[in-house]
Amino acid sequence: MRVNMRQNFQTEFKAWSSDFIIEIINGSENPDKIVREIKTLLSEYEQSFSRFLQGSQLTALNNQDAITLTPLWETVLKEAEAISQTLSPAYFNPHVNLAAHGYNRSIEKLGKNAAIQTDKNALLPYPKGLIKKQNKLQLKSHSTLDFGSFLKGYVSQQIADQYADACQGLIVNFGGDLTVRGQDEEKSEFEIGIFNPVTKEDHWVKLNQASLCTSGIYKRRWLQDNQEKHHILNPHLNNQSDSDYVSISFWGQNGALCDAMATAAFNAPVSEWNKWRSKQADINYLAIDKQGHVISSDFK
């Protein structure tokens, strides 16, 4: 993505193997202090929800251990359940097992040929794979959990909301899932460019107090059994998504939902996207196919 504006302050660093960028316009707080606070918050989320961190709570859960339900876990579980009420299990299921398809380490640590795992059990619809007992959470046998389909969109919005009152405007961009608050330096709406990986051009959209989330299959690829793979699965088939699109973006007021929709859309027809929009009036989308052609609900 590109941002059409001048920045007062911008910094970029790696978080969860993704690029994290924050841009602040006319801020009233020390930006170094903000960055330290954000890194602390991101570390808390990683310790809770990373599939790749050996000591994380999610890793323990996926290893069939019970974990204590913290307020953060309760909040994210509720967010996932709310999304599941908008998107059917055929398109959204946090029980997908990416590790069984070779994505068992962070993308930069995947070798040229990822190890094959054989666990291809049928997926339970979310949240039927969860076992809650008082303040403990555990997974049913053969179930796994992965919040990667919506968590970056959720976190980018949480961080943007936390610092929105301390500046004229800001953009929080977490690996292509971004949230804007306030106004740009000219006191106008932010303009965000969605990158076309085929034509190498940008398609610009205006955002007003909204989130824009993009999923794509042209990055995060690896070889498994000498076949190229990507990180988006079809929850219904428990297999790789087979789509005509290389990049799909959704934008609206709910960052977590937009992130989930941008991923789920790879497994759904456009008619289904429009059904999602009928439930969420502020939602728009832009998709780019393998020839670089664009379809959009709003783009002119």
XYZ file of N, CA and C in Angstrom, residues 39-49:
33
model
N 5.397 -1.370 20.980
C 6.195 -2.597 20.956
C 5.866 -3.494 22.149
N 5.621 -2.878 23.306
C 5.231 -3.659 24.484
C 3.890 -4.347 24.254
N 2.934 -3.605 23.680
C 1.617 -4.174 23.398
C 1.704 -5.307 22.379
N 2.491 -5.105 21.318
C 2.643 -6.144 20.298
C 3.281 -7.398 20.881
N 4.224 -7.210 21.795
C 4.853 -8.359 22.445
C 3.836 -9.136 23.281
N 2.924 -8.412 23.937
C 1.884 -9.077 24.724
C 0.984 -9.925 23.827
N 0.598 -9.377 22.682
C -0.218 -10.147 21.736
C 0.557 -11.355 21.205
N 1.839 -11.162 20.911
C 2.641 -12.267 20.378
C 2.777 -13.387 21.401
N 3.026 -13.022 22.666
C 3.136 -14.035 23.715
C 1.827 -14.804 23.890
N 0.725 -14.165 23.541
C -0.577 -14.818 23.679
C -0.961 -15.631 22.450
N -0.737 -15.072 21.222
C -1.394 -15.611 20.033
C -0.475 -16.074 18.904
